[in-house]
Amino acid sequence: MNAQAASGKPLLSVQDLKIRIQIDNGEMKAVDGVDFEIKKGKTLGLVGESGCGKSLTSRAILSINPKECETSGRIVYHSDSEKALNELNLLSLKPNSKQIRSIRGRKIAMIFQEPMTAFSPMYTIGNQIMEAILIHRTKDKKEAKQIALEMLGKVGISDQEKRFDQFPHEFSGGMRQRAMISMALSCNPELLIADEPTTALDVTIQAQVLELMKQLQVEFGMAILLVTHDLGIIAEMCDEVAVMYLGKIVEQATVHDIFYNPKHPYTKGLLQSMPRMGGSRHKRLESIEGTVPMPVNMPPMCGFYDRCKERIAGVCNMQTVPQTRISDNHTVRCFLYQDEGGDSGHG
């Protein structure tokens, strides 16, 4: 057992993360007081509809959000491999500082939703994978190339010598995604952030990429933050799940509890909208009525109020919703459960 596991510390803890964006109409609360922990070697799924703040949250960890994002809170990184990085608040580092650049790619790596935006069309795939290795692992170009070729092989790309010298446009979508995974893992990161890693892929390639990520997680012992709106992927990949809506985490629990004991009306709505094996072909899928409101100049209330079938008028639309602890590993932000929780508070 490593020192980190023995001490019970998470690899990364996000505390009261807030991201504000000033627009013409006022202040947009894109991320509004998010808290979660990622344990070493485990996978946390961050799930929710488009526009709920998932990608901004994940990118804040590496300080790669646009300049107009005003970010506050704490993102504490607990590295057990380097004492200098232990208990480090990543938000205290300047986005272009040497220290945060030594962490990006080396300690915390990211797979982006669209590989064509992650790879430069001007350089070969091999050149771009080698670049990260030369910065973080070795100055020897021969050794760096060997590591890059090995990583291409690990992600299932055959004829690595030929592929090494090809450009991104010469790869299919699935192969670009594999190459991006090989680049992200080339420095053996402790945490891999995967932002919608299979959105652009067909189901066969998607299954292969997910299986590959699971195999490499076991091999490298890394933690994964999986950002997605696909509950099928969450069920297959994750140990814990944080459900996000309108910039807040409305429910967080083990993957078993999210699927078999969901509490928040939004979580229930997401699950009911999933197609099921053996279900009637003629039965319409459930849907969550209405649309996600813009988080601009919103009064203190539940952001899901207008779409919720279980709303309590005069309560849910009148005050900020506190976080209630259902059990040790299950929290929910909903007035329906205030009497259930032993530990209720504004989280």
Coordinates of C-alpha atoms in Angstrom, one line a residue:
M1 CA 0.0 0.0 0.0
N2 CA 1.4 3.4 -0.9
A3 CA 1.7 6.3 1.6
Q4 CA -1.2 8.1 0.0
A5 CA -3.6 5.2 0.4
A6 CA -2.4 4.6 3.9
S7 CA -3.0 8.2 4.9
G8 CA -6.5 8.1 3.4
K9 CA -5.8 11.3 1.4
P10 CA -7.4 11.6 -2.1
L11 CA -5.1 12.2 -5.1
L12 CA -7.0 15.4 -5.9
S13 CA -9.7 17.4 -4.0
V14 CA -11.7 20.2 -5.5
Q15 CA -13.1 22.5 -2.9
D16 CA -15.8 25.2 -3.4
L17 CA -14.7 25.7 -7.1
K18 CA -16.4 28.7 -8.6
I19 CA -16.1 30.0 -12.2
R20 CA -17.6 33.3 -13.1
I21 CA -17.9 34.8 -16.6
Q22 CA -18.8 38.5 -17.1
I23 CA -21.3 38.9 -20.0
D24 CA -23.4 41.8 -21.3
N25 CA -26.5 40.7 -19.2
G26 CA -24.5 40.3 -15.9
E27 CA -22.5 37.6 -14.2
M28 CA -22.7 34.0 -15.4
K29 CA -22.1 31.5 -12.6
A30 CA -20.8 28.8 -14.9
V31 CA -19.5 26.7 -12.0
D32 CA -21.0 27.4 -8.6
G33 CA -19.4 25.9 -5.5
V34 CA -18.3 22.4 -6.7
D35 CA -16.7 19.9 -4.3
F36 CA -15.4 16.4 -5.1
E37 CA -12.5 14.1 -4.5
I38 CA -10.6 11.7 -6.8
K39 CA -9.0 8.7 -5.1
K40 CA -5.8 7.2 -6.4
G41 CA -6.4 4.4 -8.9
K42 CA -10.2 5.0 -9.0
T43 CA -12.5 6.5 -11.6
L44 CA -14.9 9.4 -10.9
G45 CA -17.5 10.2 -13.4
L46 CA -18.7 13.8 -13.9
V47 CA -22.0 13.6 -15.7
G48 CA -24.7 16.0 -16.8
E49 CA -26.2 17.8 -19.8
S50 CA -24.2 19.9 -22.1
G51 CA -23.6 23.4 -20.7
C52 CA -23.7 22.3 -17.0
G53 CA -20.1 23.2 -16.4
K54 CA -18.4 19.8 -16.6
S55 CA -15.7 20.8 -19.1
L56 CA -14.9 24.1 -17.4
T57 CA -14.5 22.2 -14.1
S58 CA -12.1 19.6 -15.6
R59 CA -10.1 22.3 -17.4
A60 CA -9.8 24.4 -14.3
I61 CA -7.7 21.6 -12.8
L62 CA -4.9 22.3 -15.3
S63 CA -5.6 26.1 -15.6
I64 CA -6.5 25.9 -19.3
N65 CA -9.8 27.7 -19.3
P66 CA -10.2 31.0 -21.3
K67 CA -8.9 34.2 -19.7
E68 CA -12.4 35.5 -19.2
C69 CA -13.1 32.7 -16.6
E70 CA -12.7 34.1 -13.1
T71 CA -11.9 31.1 -11.0
S72 CA -11.8 30.8 -7.2
G73 CA -11.8 28.0 -4.6
R74 CA -9.1 25.3 -4.1
I75 CA -7.9 22.4 -6.2
V76 CA -5.5 20.5 -3.9
Y77 CA -3.2 18.0 -5.5
H78 CA -1.7 15.4 -3.1
S79 CA 1.2 13.7 -4.9
D80 CA 2.9 10.8 -3.1
S81 CA 5.8 10.7 -5.5
E82 CA 7.2 14.2 -4.9
K83 CA 7.2 15.9 -1.5
A84 CA 7.4 19.3 -3.3
L85 CA 4.0 18.7 -4.8
N86 CA 2.3 17.4 -1.7
E87 CA -0.7 19.5 -0.6
L88 CA -0.4 21.9 -3.6
N89 CA -3.3 24.2 -4.4
L90 CA -3.2 24.2 -8.2
L91 CA -5.3 27.4 -8.4
S92 CA -2.6 29.3 -6.6
L93 CA -0.3 28.8 -9.6
K94 CA -0.2 31.1 -12.5
P95 CA -1.5 29.5 -15.7
N96 CA 1.9 29.8 -17.5
S97 CA 4.1 29.2 -14.5
K98 CA 6.9 26.7 -14.6
Q99 CA 5.3 24.7 -11.8
I100 CA 1.9 24.2 -13.4
R101 CA 3.6 23.3 -16.7
S102 CA 5.7 20.6 -14.9
I103 CA 2.4 19.1 -13.7
R104 CA 0.5 19.3 -17.0
G105 CA 1.2 16.1 -19.0
R106 CA 3.6 14.7 -16.4
K107 CA 1.4 14.3 -13.4
I108 CA -2.0 15.2 -14.7
A109 CA -2.8 14.5 -18.4
M110 CA -5.9 15.2 -20.4
I111 CA -7.7 13.6 -23.4
F112 CA -9.9 16.1 -25.3
Q113 CA -13.2 15.5 -26.9
E114 CA -12.0 16.1 -30.5
P115 CA -8.4 14.9 -31.2
M116 CA -8.1 17.1 -34.3
T117 CA -8.1 20.1 -32.0
A118 CA -5.5 18.5 -29.7
F119 CA -3.0 17.6 -32.4
S120 CA -1.4 20.3 -34.6
P121 CA -1.9 19.5 -38.3
M122 CA 1.7 20.9 -39.0
Y123 CA 3.6 18.1 -37.2
T124 CA 3.7 14.3 -37.3
I125 CA 1.9 12.3 -34.7
G126 CA 5.3 10.9 -33.5
N127 CA 6.8 14.3 -33.2
Q128 CA 4.0 15.5 -31.0
I129 CA 4.1 12.5 -28.7
M130 CA 7.9 12.8 -28.4
E131 CA 7.6 16.5 -27.4
A132 CA 5.9 15.6 -24.1
I133 CA 8.4 12.9 -23.4
L134 CA 11.3 15.2 -24.1
I135 CA 9.9 17.8 -21.8
H136 CA 9.0 15.5 -18.9
R137 CA 10.9 12.2 -19.1
T138 CA 14.2 12.3 -21.0
K139 CA 16.3 14.6 -23.1
D140 CA 17.6 11.7 -25.3
K141 CA 15.7 11.8 -28.6
K142 CA 16.4 8.2 -29.4
E143 CA 15.0 7.1 -26.1
A144 CA 12.0 9.4 -26.5
K145 CA 11.2 7.9 -29.9
Q146 CA 11.4 4.4 -28.5
I147 CA 9.0 5.3 -25.7
A148 CA 6.6 6.9 -28.2
L149 CA 6.7 3.8 -30.4
E150 CA 6.0 1.6 -27.4
M151 CA 3.1 3.8 -26.4
L152 CA 1.6 3.6 -29.9
G153 CA 1.8 -0.2 -29.7
K154 CA 0.1 -0.2 -26.2
V155 CA -2.9 1.6 -27.6
G156 CA -3.3 -0.9 -30.4
I157 CA -1.8 1.0 -33.3
S158 CA 0.1 -1.4 -35.6
D159 CA 3.0 -0.6 -37.9
Q160 CA 4.2 2.0 -35.4
E161 CA 7.3 3.1 -37.4
K162 CA 5.1 4.1 -40.3
R163 CA 2.4 5.7 -38.2
F164 CA 5.0 7.6 -36.2
D165 CA 5.9 9.7 -39.3
Q166 CA 2.3 10.3 -40.4
F167 CA 0.3 13.5 -39.9
P168 CA -3.0 13.7 -37.9
H169 CA -5.2 13.9 -41.1
E170 CA -3.8 10.5 -42.2
F171 CA -5.3 8.8 -39.2
S172 CA -9.0 7.8 -38.8
G173 CA -11.0 9.3 -36.0
G174 CA -10.5 6.2 -33.8
M175 CA -6.8 6.1 -34.5
R176 CA -6.4 9.8 -33.6
Q177 CA -8.2 9.1 -30.3
R178 CA -5.8 6.2 -29.6
A179 CA -2.8 8.3 -30.5
M180 CA -4.1 11.1 -28.2
I181 CA -4.4 8.5 -25.4
S182 CA -0.8 7.3 -26.1
M183 CA 0.4 11.0 -25.9
A184 CA -1.5 11.5 -22.6
L185 CA -0.1 8.3 -21.0
S186 CA 3.4 8.7 -22.4
C187 CA 4.6 10.3 -19.1
N188 CA 2.8 7.9 -16.8
P189 CA 0.5 10.5 -15.2
E190 CA -1.1 10.0 -11.8
L191 CA -4.4 11.4 -13.0
L192 CA -6.0 11.2 -16.5
I193 CA -8.8 13.7 -17.3
A194 CA -10.9 12.3 -20.1
D195 CA -13.3 14.9 -21.5
E196 CA -16.0 13.2 -23.6
P197 CA -13.3 10.8 -24.9
T198 CA -15.6 8.8 -27.2
T199 CA -18.1 11.3 -28.4
A200 CA -16.8 11.4 -32.0
L201 CA -16.4 7.6 -32.3
D202 CA -18.8 4.9 -33.5
V203 CA -19.9 2.3 -31.0
T204 CA -17.4 -0.4 -31.9
I205 CA -14.4 2.0 -31.6
Q206 CA -15.9 3.5 -28.5
A207 CA -16.0 0.1 -26.8
Q208 CA -12.4 -0.5 -27.8
V209 CA -11.2 2.9 -26.4
L210 CA -13.0 2.3 -23.1
E211 CA -11.5 -1.1 -22.7
L212 CA -8.1 0.3 -23.5
M213 CA -8.5 3.0 -20.9
K214 CA -9.5 0.4 -18.3
Q215 CA -6.5 -1.8 -19.2
L216 CA -4.0 1.1 -19.0
Q217 CA -5.5 2.3 -15.7
V218 CA -4.7 -1.1 -14.2
E219 CA -1.3 -1.2 -15.7
F220 CA -0.3 2.4 -14.7
G221 CA -2.3 2.6 -11.4
M222 CA -3.7 6.0 -12.4
A223 CA -6.9 7.8 -11.4
I224 CA -9.4 8.9 -14.0
L225 CA -11.8 11.8 -14.1
L226 CA -14.3 10.8 -16.8
V227 CA -16.4 13.7 -18.1
T228 CA -19.4 12.6 -20.1
H229 CA -23.2 12.9 -20.6
D230 CA -23.4 9.1 -21.4
L231 CA -24.7 7.1 -18.5
G232 CA -23.9 3.9 -20.3
I233 CA -20.2 4.8 -20.2
I234 CA -20.5 5.9 -16.5
A235 CA -22.0 2.4 -15.6
E236 CA -19.1 0.6 -17.4
M237 CA -16.2 2.7 -16.2
C238 CA -16.7 4.5 -12.9
D239 CA -16.4 3.8 -9.2
E240 CA -18.1 7.0 -8.1
V241 CA -20.3 9.5 -9.9
A242 CA -20.9 13.2 -9.4
V243 CA -24.1 14.4 -11.2
M244 CA -23.8 18.1 -12.3
Y245 CA -26.6 20.5 -13.1
L246 CA -26.4 24.3 -13.7
G247 CA -22.9 24.6 -12.3
K248 CA -23.5 22.6 -9.1
I249 CA -23.1 18.9 -8.1
V250 CA -26.6 17.9 -7.2
E251 CA -25.8 14.3 -6.3
Q252 CA -22.7 12.3 -5.6
A253 CA -22.5 8.6 -4.7
T254 CA -21.0 5.3 -5.7
V255 CA -21.9 4.1 -9.2
H256 CA -24.2 1.4 -7.6
D257 CA -26.1 4.0 -5.6
I258 CA -26.6 6.3 -8.5
F259 CA -28.1 3.6 -10.6
Y260 CA -30.0 1.6 -8.0
N261 CA -30.8 4.3 -5.3
P262 CA -30.9 7.7 -7.0
K263 CA -32.2 10.5 -4.9
H264 CA -32.2 13.8 -6.9
P265 CA -35.1 14.3 -9.3
Y266 CA -32.6 15.3 -12.0
T267 CA -30.6 12.0 -11.5
K268 CA -33.9 10.0 -11.7
G269 CA -34.8 11.9 -14.9
L270 CA -31.5 11.1 -16.6
L271 CA -31.8 7.4 -15.7
Q272 CA -35.4 7.2 -16.9
S273 CA -34.4 8.7 -20.2
M274 CA -32.0 5.8 -21.0
P275 CA -33.1 3.1 -23.4
R276 CA -33.3 -0.3 -21.8
M277 CA -32.6 -3.8 -23.2
G278 CA -35.9 -5.7 -23.4
G279 CA -38.0 -2.6 -23.2
S280 CA -41.1 -2.2 -25.4
R281 CA -40.3 -0.8 -28.8
H282 CA -43.5 1.1 -28.8
K283 CA -43.0 2.8 -25.5
R284 CA -41.7 6.4 -25.7
L285 CA -38.6 7.2 -23.7
E286 CA -39.1 9.5 -20.7
S287 CA -37.7 13.0 -21.2
I288 CA -36.9 15.9 -18.8
E289 CA -39.2 18.7 -19.9
G290 CA -38.0 22.2 -20.4
T291 CA -34.5 23.5 -20.9
V292 CA -31.5 24.3 -18.8
P293 CA -31.8 28.0 -17.7
M294 CA -28.9 30.4 -18.2
P295 CA -27.1 30.8 -14.9
V296 CA -27.1 34.6 -15.1
N297 CA -28.3 36.8 -12.2
M298 CA -30.2 33.8 -10.7
P299 CA -31.9 34.3 -7.4
P300 CA -31.2 31.9 -4.5
M301 CA -33.2 28.8 -5.5
C302 CA -32.9 25.3 -6.9
G303 CA -31.8 25.6 -10.5
F304 CA -33.9 22.5 -11.4
Y305 CA -37.1 24.0 -10.0
D306 CA -38.9 24.8 -13.3
R307 CA -38.3 21.3 -14.7
C308 CA -38.8 19.3 -11.5
K309 CA -41.9 17.1 -11.0
E310 CA -41.3 16.9 -7.2
R311 CA -40.8 20.6 -6.6
I312 CA -42.2 22.3 -3.4
A313 CA -43.5 25.8 -4.2
G314 CA -42.5 28.3 -1.6
V315 CA -39.5 26.2 -0.6
C316 CA -37.4 25.1 -3.6
N317 CA -37.8 28.5 -5.4
M318 CA -37.1 30.7 -2.3
Q319 CA -33.7 29.7 -1.0
T320 CA -30.3 28.1 -1.8
V321 CA -30.5 24.3 -1.6
P322 CA -28.2 22.9 1.1
Q323 CA -26.3 19.7 0.7
T324 CA -27.6 16.7 2.6
R325 CA -25.6 13.6 3.5
I326 CA -27.6 10.5 3.0
S327 CA -24.8 8.1 4.0
D328 CA -21.0 8.1 4.2
N329 CA -20.7 7.9 0.4
H330 CA -23.9 9.6 -0.8
T331 CA -24.8 13.3 -0.8
V332 CA -27.7 15.1 -2.5
R333 CA -28.6 18.8 -2.9
C334 CA -32.4 18.6 -2.6
F335 CA -35.0 19.8 0.0
L336 CA -36.8 16.5 -0.2
Y337 CA -34.1 14.7 1.8
Q338 CA -33.3 17.3 4.5
D339 CA -35.0 15.1 7.2
E340 CA -33.1 12.0 6.1
G341 CA -29.5 13.3 6.4
G342 CA -27.5 13.1 9.5
D343 CA -25.2 15.8 8.2
S344 CA -26.9 18.6 6.4
G345 CA -25.1 21.8 5.4
H346 CA -24.3 24.3 2.7
G347 CA -21.6 22.4 0.7

